């Protein structure tokens, strides 16, 4: 199943739409990955999905950072994808290109570059 982004107005994390999408993913691929912003939310969704019939196996619920770290530990070669210095340099280059465009609201400051590097 391809990547599916879900945003809903339902306040429940494990909304009926999420449960349906997880069921669809399990039916078509045999597995599903649900990524949420925080570890606490991941635990809440895990408990809610485990309470649903047929959704206790094959479902991974995690944060994006933890999921990427785990994937890299399994499939990576131990190296860091990008070291801190390289990420800072790349962020400054991207910022310089963006600032050079007409009408760009960005300014080339150390704070903006650091923010871009942190986001990456």
Backbone as JSON Lines, residues from 0, in Angstrom:
{"i":0,"aa":"X","n":[0.85,-1.18,0.0],"ca":[0.0,0.0,0.0],"c":[0.9,1.24,0.0]}
{"i":1,"aa":"X","n":[0.58,2.23,-0.77],"ca":[1.4,3.44,-0.83],"c":[1.25,4.27,0.45]}
{"i":2,"aa":"X","n":[2.12,5.26,0.56],"ca":[2.05,6.19,1.68],"c":[0.7,6.87,1.7]}
{"i":3,"aa":"X","n":[0.12,6.96,2.88],"ca":[-1.17,7.6,3.03],"c":[-1.09,8.54,4.23]}
{"i":4,"aa":"X","n":[-1.29,9.82,4.01],"ca":[-1.28,10.79,5.1],"c":[-2.72,11.06,5.52]}
{"i":5,"aa":"X","n":[-2.95,11.01,6.81],"ca":[-4.3,11.2,7.34],"c":[-4.31,12.39,8.27]}
{"i":6,"aa":"X","n":[-5.18,13.32,8.01],"ca":[-5.45,14.39,8.98],"c":[-6.96,14.47,9.11]}
{"i":7,"aa":"X","n":[-7.4,14.53,10.34],"ca":[-8.84,14.48,10.58],"c":[-9.21,15.46,11.68]}
{"i":8,"aa":"X","n":[-10.49,15.76,11.74],"ca":[-10.97,16.65,12.79],"c":[-11.42,15.87,14.02]}
{"i":9,"aa":"X","n":[-11.46,14.55,13.9],"ca":[-11.83,13.69,15.03],"c":[-10.74,13.8,16.1]}
{"i":10,"aa":"X","n":[-11.11,14.09,17.33],"ca":[-10.13,14.28,18.39],"c":[-9.48,12.98,18.83]}
{"i":11,"aa":"X","n":[-10.12,11.85,18.56],"ca":[-9.53,10.58,18.93],"c":[-8.37,10.26,18.0]}
{"i":12,"aa":"X","n":[-7.27,9.83,18.57],"ca":[-6.12,9.47,17.74],"c":[-6.43,8.25,16.88]}
{"i":13,"aa":"X","n":[-7.05,7.25,17.48],"ca":[-7.41,6.04,16.74],"c":[-8.83,6.19,16.22]}
{"i":14,"aa":"X","n":[-8.99,7.12,15.29],"ca":[-10.31,7.4,14.73],"c":[-10.76,6.24,13.85]}
{"i":15,"aa":"X","n":[-12.06,6.17,13.56],"ca":[-12.54,5.12,12.67],"c":[-11.85,5.12,11.3]}
{"i":16,"aa":"X","n":[-11.5,6.31,10.8],"ca":[-10.8,6.37,9.52],"c":[-9.41,5.76,9.62]}
{"i":17,"aa":"X","n":[-8.69,6.03,10.71],"ca":[-7.37,5.42,10.9],"c":[-7.49,3.9,11.0]}
{"i":18,"aa":"X","n":[-8.43,3.43,11.78],"ca":[-8.64,1.99,11.92],"c":[-8.93,1.36,10.56]}
{"i":19,"aa":"X","n":[-9.75,2.02,9.75],"ca":[-10.06,1.52,8.41],"c":[-8.84,1.47,7.51]}
{"i":20,"aa":"X","n":[-8.02,2.51,7.57],"ca":[-6.82,2.53,6.72],"c":[-5.82,1.46,7.16]}
{"i":21,"aa":"X","n":[-5.71,1.24,8.48],"ca":[-4.81,0.19,8.97],"c":[-5.32,-1.17,8.51]}
{"i":22,"aa":"X","n":[-6.63,-1.39,8.6],"ca":[-7.21,-2.66,8.11],"c":[-6.92,-2.86,6.62]}
{"i":23,"aa":"X","n":[-7.09,-1.8,5.83],"ca":[-6.82,-1.88,4.39],"c":[-5.36,-2.24,4.12]}
{"i":24,"aa":"X","n":[-4.45,-1.59,4.85],"ca":[-3.02,-1.86,4.67],"c":[-2.69,-3.29,5.05]}
{"i":25,"aa":"X","n":[-3.24,-3.76,6.15],"ca":[-3.0,-5.14,6.56],"c":[-3.55,-6.12,5.54]}
{"i":26,"aa":"X","n":[-4.71,-5.8,4.99],"ca":[-5.32,-6.67,3.99],"c":[-4.53,-6.74,2.7]}
{"i":27,"aa":"X","n":[-3.95,-5.61,2.28],"ca":[-3.24,-5.59,1.01],"c":[-1.75,-5.92,1.13]}
{"i":28,"aa":"X","n":[-1.13,-5.55,2.24],"ca":[0.33,-5.74,2.38],"c":[0.72,-6.67,3.52]}
{"i":29,"aa":"X","n":[-0.19,-6.88,4.45],"ca":[0.14,-7.69,5.61],"c":[0.83,-6.91,6.72]}
{"i":30,"aa":"X","n":[1.0,-5.61,6.51],"ca":[1.61,-4.78,7.54],"c":[1.17,-3.34,7.36]}
{"i":31,"aa":"X","n":[1.33,-2.56,8.44],"ca":[0.99,-1.14,8.41],"c":[1.91,-0.4,9.35]}
{"i":32,"aa":"X","n":[2.25,0.82,9.01],"ca":[3.07,1.68,9.86],"c":[2.28,2.96,10.09]}
{"i":33,"aa":"X","n":[2.11,3.31,11.36],"ca":[1.42,4.55,11.75],"c":[2.45,5.42,12.45]}
{"i":34,"aa":"X","n":[2.7,6.62,11.91],"ca":[3.66,7.54,12.51],"c":[2.92,8.71,13.14]}
{"i":35,"aa":"X","n":[3.26,9.01,14.38],"ca":[2.63,10.1,15.13],"c":[3.71,10.98,15.74]}
{"i":36,"aa":"X","n":[3.38,12.21,16.15],"ca":[4.4,13.14,16.63],"c":[5.1,12.76,17.94]}
{"i":37,"aa":"X","n":[4.43,12.06,18.85],"ca":[5.05,11.82,20.15],"c":[4.95,10.35,20.57]}
{"i":38,"aa":"X","n":[5.84,9.97,21.48],"ca":[5.86,8.61,22.0],"c":[4.57,8.31,22.77]}
{"i":39,"aa":"X","n":[4.07,9.3,23.51],"ca":[2.83,9.11,24.27],"c":[1.65,8.82,23.32]}
{"i":40,"aa":"X","n":[1.59,9.53,22.21],"ca":[0.54,9.28,21.23],"c":[0.69,7.9,20.6]}
{"i":41,"aa":"X","n":[1.93,7.48,20.37],"ca":[2.17,6.15,19.81],"c":[1.65,5.07,20.75]}
{"i":42,"aa":"X","n":[1.91,5.22,22.04],"ca":[1.41,4.24,23.01],"c":[-0.12,4.22,23.04]}
{"i":43,"aa":"X","n":[-0.71,5.4,22.97],"ca":[-2.18,5.48,23.0],"c":[-2.79,4.78,21.78]}
{"i":44,"aa":"X","n":[-2.2,5.0,20.61],"ca":[-2.72,4.37,19.4],"c":[-2.47,2.86,19.43]}
{"i":45,"aa":"X","n":[-1.32,2.44,19.92],"ca":[-1.04,1.0,20.03],"c":[-2.09,0.31,20.88]}
{"i":46,"aa":"X","n":[-2.42,0.9,22.01],"ca":[-3.44,0.31,22.89],"c":[-4.8,0.27,22.2]}
{"i":47,"aa":"X","n":[-5.16,1.35,21.52],"ca":[-6.46,1.4,20.85],"c":[-6.54,0.38,19.71]}
{"i":48,"aa":"X","n":[-5.47,0.25,18.94],"ca":[-5.48,-0.7,17.83],"c":[-5.45,-2.14,18.34]}
{"i":49,"aa":"X","n":[-4.75,-2.39,19.44],"ca":[-4.71,-3.73,20.01],"c":[-6.08,-4.17,20.5]}
{"i":50,"aa":"X","n":[-6.92,-3.21,20.87],"ca":[-8.27,-3.52,21.35],"c":[-9.21,-3.86,20.18]}
{"i":51,"aa":"X","n":[-8.83,-3.48,18.96],"ca":[-9.64,-3.78,17.78],"c":[-9.35,-5.2,17.31]}
{"i":52,"aa":"X","n":[-10.37,-5.9,16.88],"ca":[-10.19,-7.27,16.41],"c":[-9.34,-7.31,15.14]}
{"i":53,"aa":"X","n":[-8.29,-8.11,15.15],"ca":[-7.45,-8.3,13.97],"c":[-6.39,-7.24,13.73]}
{"i":54,"aa":"X","n":[-6.2,-6.32,14.66],"ca":[-5.22,-5.25,14.46],"c":[-4.08,-5.3,15.46]}
{"i":55,"aa":"X","n":[-3.87,-6.44,16.11],"ca":[-2.81,-6.48,17.11],"c":[-1.47,-6.93,16.53]}
{"i":56,"aa":"X","n":[-1.46,-7.58,15.36],"ca":[-0.21,-8.02,14.74],"c":[-0.03,-7.36,13.39]}
{"i":57,"aa":"X","n":[1.23,-7.06,13.06],"ca":[1.54,-6.47,11.76],"c":[1.44,-4.97,11.71]}
{"i":58,"aa":"X","n":[1.2,-4.33,12.86],"ca":[1.06,-2.88,12.9],"c":[2.2,-2.29,13.72]}
{"i":59,"aa":"X","n":[2.93,-1.36,13.14],"ca":[3.97,-0.63,13.85],"c":[3.47,0.78,14.09]}
{"i":60,"aa":"X","n":[3.53,1.23,15.32],"ca":[3.15,2.61,15.66],"c":[4.38,3.25,16.3]}
{"i":61,"aa":"X","n":[4.84,4.36,15.74],"ca":[6.08,4.97,16.22],"c":[6.09,6.45,15.87]}
{"i":62,"aa":"X","n":[7.17,7.12,16.26],"ca":[7.4,8.5,15.84],"c":[8.28,8.45,14.59]}
{"i":63,"aa":"X","n":[8.25,9.48,13.76],"ca":[9.1,9.45,12.56],"c":[10.58,9.26,12.87]}
{"i":64,"aa":"X","n":[11.08,9.95,13.89],"ca":[12.51,9.84,14.23],"c":[12.86,8.43,14.7]}
{"i":65,"aa":"X","n":[12.04,7.86,15.57],"ca":[12.32,6.52,16.08],"c":[12.2,5.48,14.97]}
{"i":66,"aa":"X","n":[11.23,5.64,14.09],"ca":[11.05,4.69,13.0],"c":[12.23,4.74,12.04]}
{"i":67,"aa":"X","n":[12.68,5.95,11.67],"ca":[13.82,6.1,10.77],"c":[15.09,5.54,11.41]}
{"i":68,"aa":"X","n":[15.28,5.8,12.69],"ca":[16.46,5.29,13.41],"c":[16.45,3.77,13.4]}
{"i":69,"aa":"X","n":[15.3,3.17,13.66],"ca":[15.2,1.72,13.69],"c":[15.44,1.13,12.29]}
{"i":70,"aa":"X","n":[14.88,1.75,11.26],"ca":[15.12,1.28,9.89],"c":[16.6,1.35,9.55]}
{"i":71,"aa":"X","n":[17.26,2.44,9.96],"ca":[18.68,2.59,9.65],"c":[19.5,1.54,10.4]}
{"i":72,"aa":"X","n":[19.11,1.22,11.63],"ca":[19.82,0.18,12.38],"c":[19.68,-1.17,11.69]}
{"i":73,"aa":"X","n":[18.53,-1.43,11.09],"ca":[18.31,-2.72,10.42],"c":[18.98,-2.75,9.05]}
{"i":74,"aa":"X","n":[18.79,-1.71,8.24],"ca":[19.22,-1.74,6.85],"c":[20.45,-0.89,6.56]}
{"i":75,"aa":"X","n":[20.84,-0.05,7.49],"ca":[21.99,0.83,7.23],"c":[23.31,0.13,7.46]}
{"i":76,"aa":"X","n":[24.38,0.86,7.26],"ca":[25.7,0.29,7.43],"c":[26.43,0.86,8.64]}
{"i":77,"aa":"X","n":[25.69,1.53,9.51],"ca":[26.27,2.05,10.74],"c":[26.72,3.5,10.65]}
{"i":78,"aa":"X","n":[26.88,4.0,9.44],"ca":[27.3,5.39,9.29],"c":[26.11,6.31,9.51]}
{"i":79,"aa":"X","n":[26.4,7.53,9.89],"ca":[25.33,8.52,9.97],"c":[24.97,8.95,8.56]}
{"i":80,"aa":"X","n":[23.71,9.2,8.33],"ca":[23.28,9.63,6.99],"c":[23.95,10.94,6.61]}
{"i":81,"aa":"X","n":[23.89,11.9,7.49],"ca":[24.53,13.19,7.28],"c":[25.03,13.66,8.63]}
{"i":82,"aa":"X","n":[26.31,14.05,8.7],"ca":[26.81,14.54,9.99],"c":[26.35,15.98,10.2]}
{"i":83,"aa":"X","n":[26.49,16.46,11.42],"ca":[25.98,17.79,11.78],"c":[26.59,18.9,10.93]}
{"i":84,"aa":"X","n":[27.92,18.84,10.72],"ca":[28.59,19.9,9.95],"c":[28.09,19.91,8.51]}
{"i":85,"aa":"X","n":[27.95,18.74,7.91],"ca":[27.46,18.68,6.52],"c":[26.05,19.21,6.42]}
{"i":86,"aa":"X","n":[25.2,18.87,7.4],"ca":[23.82,19.35,7.38],"c":[23.79,20.87,7.49]}
{"i":87,"aa":"X","n":[24.66,21.46,8.33],"ca":[24.71,22.92,8.46],"c":[25.12,23.58,7.14]}
{"i":88,"aa":"X","n":[26.13,23.01,6.48],"ca":[26.59,23.56,5.2],"c":[25.49,23.46,4.15]}
{"i":89,"aa":"X","n":[24.84,22.31,4.07],"ca":[23.76,22.13,3.1],"c":[22.6,23.09,3.37]}
{"i":90,"aa":"X","n":[22.27,23.3,4.63],"ca":[21.19,24.23,4.97],"c":[21.55,25.65,4.56]}
{"i":91,"aa":"X","n":[22.79,26.04,4.75],"ca":[23.22,27.39,4.33],"c":[23.16,27.54,2.81]}
{"i":92,"aa":"X","n":[23.52,26.49,2.08],"ca":[23.45,26.55,0.61],"c":[22.0,26.67,0.14]}
{"i":93,"aa":"X","n":[21.12,25.88,0.72],"ca":[19.71,25.94,0.35],"c":[19.15,27.32,0.66]}
{"i":94,"aa":"X","n":[19.5,27.85,1.83],"ca":[19.02,29.18,2.22],"c":[19.54,30.25,1.26]}
{"i":95,"aa":"X","n":[20.8,30.17,0.88],"ca":[21.37,31.16,-0.05],"c":[20.65,31.13,-1.39]}
{"i":96,"aa":"X","n":[20.31,29.94,-1.87],"ca":[19.57,29.83,-3.14],"c":[18.16,30.4,-3.0]}
{"i":97,"aa":"X","n":[17.52,30.14,-1.87],"ca":[16.15,30.62,-1.66],"c":[16.12,32.14,-1.52]}
{"i":98,"aa":"X","n":[17.1,32.71,-0.84],"ca":[17.14,34.15,-0.64],"c":[17.38,34.87,-1.96]}
{"i":99,"aa":"X","n":[18.12,34.24,-2.86],"ca":[18.43,34.86,-4.15],"c":[17.25,34.93,-5.1]}
{"i":100,"aa":"X","n":[16.18,34.26,-4.81],"ca":[15.0,34.29,-5.69],"c":[14.19,35.56,-5.45]}
{"i":101,"aa":"X","n":[13.65,36.14,-6.53],"ca":[12.84,37.36,-6.37],"c":[11.61,37.1,-5.49]}
{"i":102,"aa":"X","n":[11.36,38.02,-4.59],"ca":[10.17,37.94,-3.74],"c":[10.29,36.97,-2.58]}
{"i":103,"aa":"X","n":[11.48,36.44,-2.33],"ca":[11.65,35.48,-1.24],"c":[11.51,36.19,0.11]}
{"i":104,"aa":"X","n":[10.69,35.66,1.02],"ca":[10.54,36.28,2.33],"c":[11.66,35.89,3.29]}
{"i":105,"aa":"X","n":[12.55,35.0,2.88],"ca":[13.61,34.54,3.76],"c":[14.78,35.51,3.8]}
{"i":106,"aa":"X","n":[15.48,35.5,4.94],"ca":[16.7,36.28,5.08],"c":[17.81,35.32,5.44]}
{"i":107,"aa":"X","n":[18.99,35.6,4.95],"ca":[20.14,34.73,5.19],"c":[20.78,35.13,6.52]}
{"i":108,"aa":"X","n":[20.3,34.5,7.59],"ca":[20.86,34.75,8.92],"c":[21.3,33.42,9.54]}
{"i":109,"aa":"X","n":[22.23,33.48,10.49],"ca":[22.66,32.23,11.13],"c":[21.5,31.49,11.81]}
{"i":110,"aa":"X","n":[20.55,32.23,12.37],"ca":[19.41,31.6,13.03],"c":[18.51,30.85,12.06]}
{"i":111,"aa":"X","n":[18.27,31.45,10.89],"ca":[17.45,30.79,9.88],"c":[18.13,29.54,9.37]}
{"i":112,"aa":"X","n":[19.44,29.63,9.12],"ca":[20.2,28.47,8.66],"c":[20.18,27.35,9.71]}
{"i":113,"aa":"X","n":[20.36,27.72,10.98],"ca":[20.33,26.72,12.05],"c":[18.97,26.05,12.16]}
{"i":114,"aa":"X","n":[17.91,26.84,12.0],"ca":[16.56,26.28,12.03],"c":[16.35,25.29,10.89]}
{"i":115,"aa":"X","n":[16.78,25.64,9.69],"ca":[16.67,24.74,8.56],"c":[17.46,23.45,8.8]}
{"i":116,"aa":"X","n":[18.65,23.57,9.36],"ca":[19.47,22.39,9.64],"c":[18.8,21.51,10.68]}
{"i":117,"aa":"X","n":[18.21,22.12,11.7],"ca":[17.51,21.35,12.74],"c":[16.28,20.64,12.17]}
{"i":118,"aa":"X","n":[15.57,21.31,11.28],"ca":[14.4,20.7,10.67],"c":[14.79,19.51,9.8]}
{"i":119,"aa":"X","n":[15.93,19.62,9.14],"ca":[16.39,18.52,8.29],"c":[16.85,17.37,9.14]}
